[in-house]
mmCIF file of N, CA and C in Angstrom:
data_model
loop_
_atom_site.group_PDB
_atom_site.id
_atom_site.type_symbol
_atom_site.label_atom_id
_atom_site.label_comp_id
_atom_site.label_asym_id
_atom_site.label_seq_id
_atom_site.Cartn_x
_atom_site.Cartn_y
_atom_site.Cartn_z
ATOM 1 N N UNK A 130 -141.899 -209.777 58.124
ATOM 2 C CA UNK A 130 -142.212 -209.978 59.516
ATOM 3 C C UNK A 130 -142.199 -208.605 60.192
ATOM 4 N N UNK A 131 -143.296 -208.070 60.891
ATOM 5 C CA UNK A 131 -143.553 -206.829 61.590
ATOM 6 C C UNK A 131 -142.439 -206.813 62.553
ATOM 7 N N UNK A 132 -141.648 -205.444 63.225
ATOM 8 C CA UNK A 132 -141.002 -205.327 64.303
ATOM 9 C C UNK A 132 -141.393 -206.088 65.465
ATOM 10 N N UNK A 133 -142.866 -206.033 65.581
ATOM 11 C CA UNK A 133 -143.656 -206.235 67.398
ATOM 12 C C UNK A 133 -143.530 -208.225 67.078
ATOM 13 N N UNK A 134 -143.360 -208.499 65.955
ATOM 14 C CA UNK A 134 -143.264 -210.238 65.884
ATOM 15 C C UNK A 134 -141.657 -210.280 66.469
ATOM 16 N N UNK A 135 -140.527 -209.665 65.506
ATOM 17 C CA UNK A 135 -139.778 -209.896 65.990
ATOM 18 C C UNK A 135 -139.044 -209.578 67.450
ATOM 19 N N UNK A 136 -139.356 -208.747 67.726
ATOM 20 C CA UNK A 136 -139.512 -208.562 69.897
ATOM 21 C C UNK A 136 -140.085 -209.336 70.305
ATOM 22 N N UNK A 137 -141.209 -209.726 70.434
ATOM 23 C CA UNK A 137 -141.658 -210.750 70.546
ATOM 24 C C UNK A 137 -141.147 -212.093 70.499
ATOM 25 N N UNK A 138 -140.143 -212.086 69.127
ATOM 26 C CA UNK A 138 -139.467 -213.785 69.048
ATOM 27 C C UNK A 138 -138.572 -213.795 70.069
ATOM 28 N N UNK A 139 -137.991 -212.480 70.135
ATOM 29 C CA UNK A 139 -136.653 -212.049 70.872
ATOM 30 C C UNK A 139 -136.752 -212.192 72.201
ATOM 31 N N UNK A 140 -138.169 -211.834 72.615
ATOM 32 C CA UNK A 140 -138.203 -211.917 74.276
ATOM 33 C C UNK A 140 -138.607 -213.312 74.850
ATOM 34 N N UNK A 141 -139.080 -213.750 73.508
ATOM 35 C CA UNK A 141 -139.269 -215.804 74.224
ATOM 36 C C UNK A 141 -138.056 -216.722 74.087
ATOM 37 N N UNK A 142 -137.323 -215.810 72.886
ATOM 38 C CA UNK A 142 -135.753 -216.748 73.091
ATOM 39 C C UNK A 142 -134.987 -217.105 74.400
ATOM 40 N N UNK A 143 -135.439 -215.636 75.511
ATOM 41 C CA UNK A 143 -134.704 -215.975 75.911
ATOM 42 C C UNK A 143 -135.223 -216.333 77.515
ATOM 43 N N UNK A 144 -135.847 -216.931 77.561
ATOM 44 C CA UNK A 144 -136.804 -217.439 78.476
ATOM 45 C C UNK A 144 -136.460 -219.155 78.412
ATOM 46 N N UNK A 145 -135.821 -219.846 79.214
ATOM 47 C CA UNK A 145 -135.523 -221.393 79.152
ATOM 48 C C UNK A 145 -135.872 -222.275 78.161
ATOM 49 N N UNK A 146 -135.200 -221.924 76.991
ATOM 50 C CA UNK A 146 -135.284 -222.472 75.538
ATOM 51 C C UNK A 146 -134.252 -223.429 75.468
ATOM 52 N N UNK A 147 -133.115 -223.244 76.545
ATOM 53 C CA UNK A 147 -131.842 -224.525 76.540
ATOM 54 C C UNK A 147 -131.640 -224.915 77.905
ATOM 55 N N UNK A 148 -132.877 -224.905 78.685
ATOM 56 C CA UNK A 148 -132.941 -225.765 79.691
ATOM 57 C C UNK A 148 -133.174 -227.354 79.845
ATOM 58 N N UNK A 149 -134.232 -227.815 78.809
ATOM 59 C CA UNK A 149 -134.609 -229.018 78.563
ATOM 60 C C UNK A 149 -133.881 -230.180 77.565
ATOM 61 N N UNK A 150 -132.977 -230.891 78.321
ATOM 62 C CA UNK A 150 -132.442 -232.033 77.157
ATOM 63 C C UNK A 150 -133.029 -233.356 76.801
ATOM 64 N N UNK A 151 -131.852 -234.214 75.823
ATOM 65 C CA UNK A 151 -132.925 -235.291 75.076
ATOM 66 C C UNK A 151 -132.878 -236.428 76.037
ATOM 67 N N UNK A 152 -131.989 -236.562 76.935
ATOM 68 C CA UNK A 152 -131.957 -237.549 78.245
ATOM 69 C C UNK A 152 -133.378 -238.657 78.155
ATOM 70 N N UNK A 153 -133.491 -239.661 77.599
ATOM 71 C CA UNK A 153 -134.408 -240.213 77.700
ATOM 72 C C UNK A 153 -135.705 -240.151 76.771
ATOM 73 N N UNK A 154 -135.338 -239.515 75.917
ATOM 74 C CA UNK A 154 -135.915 -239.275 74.529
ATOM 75 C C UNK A 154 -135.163 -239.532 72.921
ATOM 76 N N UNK A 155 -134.077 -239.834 73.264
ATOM 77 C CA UNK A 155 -133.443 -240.585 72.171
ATOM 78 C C UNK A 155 -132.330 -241.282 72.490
ATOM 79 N N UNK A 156 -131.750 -242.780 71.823
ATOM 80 C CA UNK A 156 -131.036 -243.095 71.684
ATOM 81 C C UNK A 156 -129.718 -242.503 72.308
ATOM 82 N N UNK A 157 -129.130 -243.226 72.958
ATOM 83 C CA UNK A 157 -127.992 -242.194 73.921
ATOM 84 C C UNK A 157 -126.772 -242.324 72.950
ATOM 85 N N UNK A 158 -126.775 -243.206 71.889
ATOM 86 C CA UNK A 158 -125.453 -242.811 70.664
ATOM 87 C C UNK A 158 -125.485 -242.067 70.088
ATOM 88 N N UNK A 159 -127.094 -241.152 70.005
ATOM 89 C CA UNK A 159 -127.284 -239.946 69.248
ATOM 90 C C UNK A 159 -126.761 -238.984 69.918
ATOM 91 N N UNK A 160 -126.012 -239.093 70.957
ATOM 92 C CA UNK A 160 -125.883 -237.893 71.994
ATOM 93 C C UNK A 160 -124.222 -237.519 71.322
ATOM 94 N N UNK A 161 -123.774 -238.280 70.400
ATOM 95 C CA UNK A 161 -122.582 -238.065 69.804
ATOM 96 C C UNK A 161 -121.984 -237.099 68.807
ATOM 97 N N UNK A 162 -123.022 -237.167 68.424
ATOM 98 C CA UNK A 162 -123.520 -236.121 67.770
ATOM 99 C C UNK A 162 -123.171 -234.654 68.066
ATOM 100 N N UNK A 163 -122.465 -233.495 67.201
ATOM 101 C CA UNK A 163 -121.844 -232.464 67.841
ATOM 102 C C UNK A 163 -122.570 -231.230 67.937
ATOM 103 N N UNK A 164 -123.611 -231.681 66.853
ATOM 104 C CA UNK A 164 -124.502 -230.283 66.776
ATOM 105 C C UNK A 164 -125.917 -230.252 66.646
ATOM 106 N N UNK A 165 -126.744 -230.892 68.055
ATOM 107 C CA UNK A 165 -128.040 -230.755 68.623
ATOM 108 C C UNK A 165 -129.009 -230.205 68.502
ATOM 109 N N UNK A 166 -129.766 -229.951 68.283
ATOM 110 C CA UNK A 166 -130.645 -228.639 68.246
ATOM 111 C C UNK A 166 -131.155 -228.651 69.976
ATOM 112 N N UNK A 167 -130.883 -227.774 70.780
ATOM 113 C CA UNK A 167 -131.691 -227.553 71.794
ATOM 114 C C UNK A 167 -133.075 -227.631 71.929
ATOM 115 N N UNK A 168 -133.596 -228.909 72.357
ATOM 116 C CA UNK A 168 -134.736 -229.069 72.669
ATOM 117 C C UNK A 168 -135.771 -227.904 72.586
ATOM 118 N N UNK A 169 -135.935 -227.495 73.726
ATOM 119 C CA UNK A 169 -136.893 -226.161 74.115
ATOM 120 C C UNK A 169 -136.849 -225.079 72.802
ATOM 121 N N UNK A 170 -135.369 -225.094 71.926
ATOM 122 C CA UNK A 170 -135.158 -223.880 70.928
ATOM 123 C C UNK A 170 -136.167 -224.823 69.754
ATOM 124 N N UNK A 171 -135.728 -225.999 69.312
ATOM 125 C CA UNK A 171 -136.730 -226.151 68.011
ATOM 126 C C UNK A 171 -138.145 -226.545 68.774
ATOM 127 N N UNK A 172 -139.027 -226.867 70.072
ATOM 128 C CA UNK A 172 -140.292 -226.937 70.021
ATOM 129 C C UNK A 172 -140.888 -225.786 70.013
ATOM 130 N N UNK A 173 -140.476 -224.158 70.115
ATOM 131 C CA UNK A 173 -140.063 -223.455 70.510
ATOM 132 C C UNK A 173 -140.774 -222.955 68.329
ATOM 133 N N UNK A 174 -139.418 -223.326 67.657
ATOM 134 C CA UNK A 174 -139.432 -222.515 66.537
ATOM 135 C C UNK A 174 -140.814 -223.253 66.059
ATOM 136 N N UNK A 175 -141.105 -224.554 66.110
ATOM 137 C CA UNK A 175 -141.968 -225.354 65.623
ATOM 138 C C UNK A 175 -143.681 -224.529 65.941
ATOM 139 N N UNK A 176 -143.847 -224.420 67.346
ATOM 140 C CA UNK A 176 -145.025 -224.628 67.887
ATOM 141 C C UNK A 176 -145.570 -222.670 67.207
ATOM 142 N N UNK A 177 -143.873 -221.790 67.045
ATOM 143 C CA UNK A 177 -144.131 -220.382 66.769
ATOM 144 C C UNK A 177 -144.754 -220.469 65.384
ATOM 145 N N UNK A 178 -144.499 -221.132 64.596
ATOM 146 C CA UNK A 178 -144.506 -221.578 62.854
ATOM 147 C C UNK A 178 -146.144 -221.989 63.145
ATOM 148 N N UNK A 179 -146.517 -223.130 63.629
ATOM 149 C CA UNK A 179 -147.944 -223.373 63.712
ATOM 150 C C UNK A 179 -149.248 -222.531 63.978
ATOM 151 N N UNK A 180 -148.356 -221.731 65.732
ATOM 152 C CA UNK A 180 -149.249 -220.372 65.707
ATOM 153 C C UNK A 180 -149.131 -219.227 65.103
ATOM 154 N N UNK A 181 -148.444 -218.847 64.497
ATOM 155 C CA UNK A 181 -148.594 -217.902 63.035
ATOM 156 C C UNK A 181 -148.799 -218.561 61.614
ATOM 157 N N UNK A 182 -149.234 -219.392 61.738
ATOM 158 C CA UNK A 182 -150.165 -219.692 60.428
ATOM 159 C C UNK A 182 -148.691 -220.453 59.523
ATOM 160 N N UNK A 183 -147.225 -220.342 59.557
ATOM 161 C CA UNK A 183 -146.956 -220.753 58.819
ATOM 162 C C UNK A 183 -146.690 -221.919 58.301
ATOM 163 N N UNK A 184 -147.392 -222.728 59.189
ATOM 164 C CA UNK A 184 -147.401 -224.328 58.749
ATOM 165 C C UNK A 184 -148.547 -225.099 59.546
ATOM 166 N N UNK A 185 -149.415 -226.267 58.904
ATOM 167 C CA UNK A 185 -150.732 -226.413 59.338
ATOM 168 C C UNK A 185 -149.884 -227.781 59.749
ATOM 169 N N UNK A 186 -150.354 -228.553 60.666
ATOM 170 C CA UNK A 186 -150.716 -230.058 61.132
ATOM 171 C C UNK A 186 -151.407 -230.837 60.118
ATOM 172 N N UNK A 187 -150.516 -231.896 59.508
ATOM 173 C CA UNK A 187 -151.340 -232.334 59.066
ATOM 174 C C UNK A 187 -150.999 -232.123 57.383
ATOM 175 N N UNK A 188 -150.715 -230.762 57.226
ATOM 176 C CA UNK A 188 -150.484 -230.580 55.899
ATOM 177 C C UNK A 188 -149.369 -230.288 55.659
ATOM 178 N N UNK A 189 -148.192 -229.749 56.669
ATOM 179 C CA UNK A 189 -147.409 -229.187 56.373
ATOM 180 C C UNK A 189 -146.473 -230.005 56.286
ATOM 181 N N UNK A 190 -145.286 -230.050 55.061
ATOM 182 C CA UNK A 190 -143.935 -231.262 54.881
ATOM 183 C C UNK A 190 -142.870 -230.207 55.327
ATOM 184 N N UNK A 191 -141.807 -230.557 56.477
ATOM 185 C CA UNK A 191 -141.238 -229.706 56.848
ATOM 186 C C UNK A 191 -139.789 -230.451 56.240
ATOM 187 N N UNK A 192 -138.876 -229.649 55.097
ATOM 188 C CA UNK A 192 -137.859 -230.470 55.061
ATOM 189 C C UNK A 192 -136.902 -229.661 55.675
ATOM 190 N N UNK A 193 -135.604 -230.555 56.247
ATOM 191 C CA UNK A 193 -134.641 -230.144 57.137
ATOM 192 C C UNK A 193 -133.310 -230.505 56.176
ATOM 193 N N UNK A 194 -132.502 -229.737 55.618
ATOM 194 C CA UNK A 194 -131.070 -229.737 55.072
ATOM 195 C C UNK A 194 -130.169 -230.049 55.745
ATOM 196 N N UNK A 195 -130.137 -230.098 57.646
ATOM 197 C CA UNK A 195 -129.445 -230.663 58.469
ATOM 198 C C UNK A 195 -129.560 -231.365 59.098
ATOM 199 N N UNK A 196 -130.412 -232.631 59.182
ATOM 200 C CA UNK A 196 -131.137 -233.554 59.522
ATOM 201 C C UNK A 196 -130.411 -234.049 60.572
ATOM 202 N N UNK A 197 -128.992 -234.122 60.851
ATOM 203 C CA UNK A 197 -127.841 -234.923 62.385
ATOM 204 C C UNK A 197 -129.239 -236.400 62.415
ATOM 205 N N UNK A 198 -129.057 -236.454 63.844
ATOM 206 C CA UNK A 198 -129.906 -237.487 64.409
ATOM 207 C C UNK A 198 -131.549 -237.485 64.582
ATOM 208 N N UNK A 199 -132.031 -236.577 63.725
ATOM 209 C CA UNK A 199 -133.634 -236.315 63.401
ATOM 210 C C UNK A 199 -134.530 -236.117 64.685
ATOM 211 N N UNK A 200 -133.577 -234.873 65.184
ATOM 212 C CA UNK A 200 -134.216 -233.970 66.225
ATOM 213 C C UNK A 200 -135.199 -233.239 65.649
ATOM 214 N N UNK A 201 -134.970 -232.655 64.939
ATOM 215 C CA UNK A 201 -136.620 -231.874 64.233
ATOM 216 C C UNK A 201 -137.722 -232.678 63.839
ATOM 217 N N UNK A 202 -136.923 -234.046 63.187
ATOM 218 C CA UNK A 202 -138.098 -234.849 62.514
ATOM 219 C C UNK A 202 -139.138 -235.472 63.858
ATOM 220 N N UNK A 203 -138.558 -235.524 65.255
ATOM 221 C CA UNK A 203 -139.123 -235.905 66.050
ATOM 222 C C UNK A 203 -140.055 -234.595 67.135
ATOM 223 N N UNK A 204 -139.529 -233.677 66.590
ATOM 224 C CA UNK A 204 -140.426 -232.660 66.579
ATOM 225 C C UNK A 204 -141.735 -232.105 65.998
ATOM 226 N N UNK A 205 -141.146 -232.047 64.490
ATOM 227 C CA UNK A 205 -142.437 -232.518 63.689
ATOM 228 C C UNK A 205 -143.724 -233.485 63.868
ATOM 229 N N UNK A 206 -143.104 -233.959 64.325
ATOM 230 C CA UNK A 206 -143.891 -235.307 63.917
ATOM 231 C C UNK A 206 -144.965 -235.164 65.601
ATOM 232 N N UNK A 207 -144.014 -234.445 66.590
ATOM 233 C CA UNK A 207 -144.713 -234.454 67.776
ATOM 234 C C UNK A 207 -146.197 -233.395 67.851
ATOM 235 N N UNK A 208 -146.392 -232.300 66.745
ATOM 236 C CA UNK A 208 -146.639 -231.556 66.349
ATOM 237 C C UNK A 208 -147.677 -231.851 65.349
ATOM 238 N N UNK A 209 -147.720 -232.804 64.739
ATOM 239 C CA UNK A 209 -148.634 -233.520 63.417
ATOM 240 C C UNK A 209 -147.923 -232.689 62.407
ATOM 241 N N UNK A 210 -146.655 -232.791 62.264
ATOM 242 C CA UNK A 210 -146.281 -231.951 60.686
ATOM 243 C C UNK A 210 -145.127 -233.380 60.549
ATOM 244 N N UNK A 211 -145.494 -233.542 58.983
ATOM 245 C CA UNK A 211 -144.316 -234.380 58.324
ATOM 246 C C UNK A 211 -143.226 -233.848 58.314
ATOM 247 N N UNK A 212 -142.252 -234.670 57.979
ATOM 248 C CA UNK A 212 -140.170 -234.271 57.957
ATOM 249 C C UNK A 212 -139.933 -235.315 56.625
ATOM 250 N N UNK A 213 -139.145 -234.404 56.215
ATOM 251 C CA UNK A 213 -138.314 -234.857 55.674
ATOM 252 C C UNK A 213 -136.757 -234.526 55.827
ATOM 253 N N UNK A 214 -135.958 -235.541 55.899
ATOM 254 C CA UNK A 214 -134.505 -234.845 56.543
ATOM 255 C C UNK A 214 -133.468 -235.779 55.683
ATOM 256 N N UNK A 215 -132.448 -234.242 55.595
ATOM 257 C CA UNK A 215 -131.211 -234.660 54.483
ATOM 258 C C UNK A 215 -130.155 -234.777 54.980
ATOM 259 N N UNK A 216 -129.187 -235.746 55.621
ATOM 260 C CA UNK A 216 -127.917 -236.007 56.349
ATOM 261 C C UNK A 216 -127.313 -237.005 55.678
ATOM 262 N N UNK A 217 -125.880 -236.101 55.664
ATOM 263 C CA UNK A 217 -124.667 -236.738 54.577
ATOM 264 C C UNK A 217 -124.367 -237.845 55.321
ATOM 265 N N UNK A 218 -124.119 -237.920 56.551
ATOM 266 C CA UNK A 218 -123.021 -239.034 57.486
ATOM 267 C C UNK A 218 -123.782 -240.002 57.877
ATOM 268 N N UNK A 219 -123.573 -241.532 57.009
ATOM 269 C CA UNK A 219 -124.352 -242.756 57.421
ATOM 270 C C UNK A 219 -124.603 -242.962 58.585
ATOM 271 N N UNK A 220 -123.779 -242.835 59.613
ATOM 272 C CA UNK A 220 -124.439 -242.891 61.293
ATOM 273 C C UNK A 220 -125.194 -242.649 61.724
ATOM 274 N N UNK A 221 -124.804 -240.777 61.406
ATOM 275 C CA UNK A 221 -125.672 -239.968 62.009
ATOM 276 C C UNK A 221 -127.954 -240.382 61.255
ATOM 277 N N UNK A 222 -127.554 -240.795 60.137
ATOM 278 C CA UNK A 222 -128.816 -241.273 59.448
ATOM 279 C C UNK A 222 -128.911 -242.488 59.816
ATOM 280 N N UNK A 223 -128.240 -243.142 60.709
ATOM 281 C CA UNK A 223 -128.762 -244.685 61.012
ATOM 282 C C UNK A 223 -129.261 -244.044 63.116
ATOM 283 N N UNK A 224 -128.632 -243.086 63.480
ATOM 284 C CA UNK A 224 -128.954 -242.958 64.891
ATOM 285 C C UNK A 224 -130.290 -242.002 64.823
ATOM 286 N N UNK A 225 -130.446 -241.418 63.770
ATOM 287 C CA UNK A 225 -131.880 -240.649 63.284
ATOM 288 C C UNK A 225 -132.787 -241.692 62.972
ATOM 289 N N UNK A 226 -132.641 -242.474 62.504
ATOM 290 C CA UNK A 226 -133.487 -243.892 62.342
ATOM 291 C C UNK A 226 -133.509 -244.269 63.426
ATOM 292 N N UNK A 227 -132.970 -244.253 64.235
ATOM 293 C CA UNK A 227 -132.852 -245.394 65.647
ATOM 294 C C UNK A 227 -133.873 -244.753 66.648
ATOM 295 N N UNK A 228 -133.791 -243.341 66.359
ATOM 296 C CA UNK A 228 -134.344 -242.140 67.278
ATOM 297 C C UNK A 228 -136.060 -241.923 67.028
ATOM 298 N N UNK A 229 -136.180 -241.896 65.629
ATOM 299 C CA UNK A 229 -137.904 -242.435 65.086
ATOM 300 C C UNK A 229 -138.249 -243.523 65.533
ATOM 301 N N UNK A 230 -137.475 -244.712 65.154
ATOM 302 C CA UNK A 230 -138.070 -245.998 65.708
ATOM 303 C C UNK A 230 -138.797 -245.900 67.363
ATOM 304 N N UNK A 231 -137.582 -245.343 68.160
ATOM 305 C CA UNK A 231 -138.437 -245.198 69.244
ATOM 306 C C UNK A 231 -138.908 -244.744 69.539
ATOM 307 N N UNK A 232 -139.834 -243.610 68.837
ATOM 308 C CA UNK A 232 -140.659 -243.151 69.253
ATOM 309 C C UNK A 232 -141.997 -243.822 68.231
ATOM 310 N N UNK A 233 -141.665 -244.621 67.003
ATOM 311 C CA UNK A 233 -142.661 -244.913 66.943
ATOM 312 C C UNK A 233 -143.403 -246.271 67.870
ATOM 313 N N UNK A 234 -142.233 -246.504 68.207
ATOM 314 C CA UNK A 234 -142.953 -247.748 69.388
ATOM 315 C C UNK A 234 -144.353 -247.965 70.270
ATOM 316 N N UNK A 235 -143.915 -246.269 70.682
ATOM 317 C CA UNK A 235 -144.902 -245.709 71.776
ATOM 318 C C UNK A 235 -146.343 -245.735 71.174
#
């Protein structure tokens, strides 16, 4: 990764990346959950990955090793990129289920 990418990442980090929460976008038992991904930070890493080429819509399988309540996967997916997500704690993988469902409703 060139210097001028990473200044670049550096100067959009910090521009209201943890202003926006999930209030009404997931399941409010998912909110139990201790370790979130800040909204604005993963649409943020997602939408940077798409416009530098490193992942296409459509083609790209994004797997997640920390899957919590399938905040990325609902990112992904907002994005046209598949998820796949790996979470040890039955809850937290039943409130990640709970959290897809509603959005596949829509």
């Amino acid at each position: 990764m060139s210097r001028d990418v990473v200044q670049e990442m550096k100067h959009e980090w910090v521009h209201g990346l943890y202003n926006d929460g999930w209030q009404g976008l997931i399941v409010d038992d998912a909110f139990q959950h201790p370790a979130k991904f800040a909204r604005g930070l993963i649409y943020w890493i997602v939408k940077a990955g798409i416009e530098r080429g490193w992942w296409t819509p459509g083609e790209t399988l994004l797997v997640d090793p920390f899957a919590g309540v399938a905040l990325g996967g609902l990112v992904a997916a907002a994005h046209g990129l598949a998820w796949i997500g790996v979470e040890l704690a039955p809850r937290f993988v039943a409130l990640g289920q709970q959290n897809i469902d509603l959005h596949r409703a829509d």
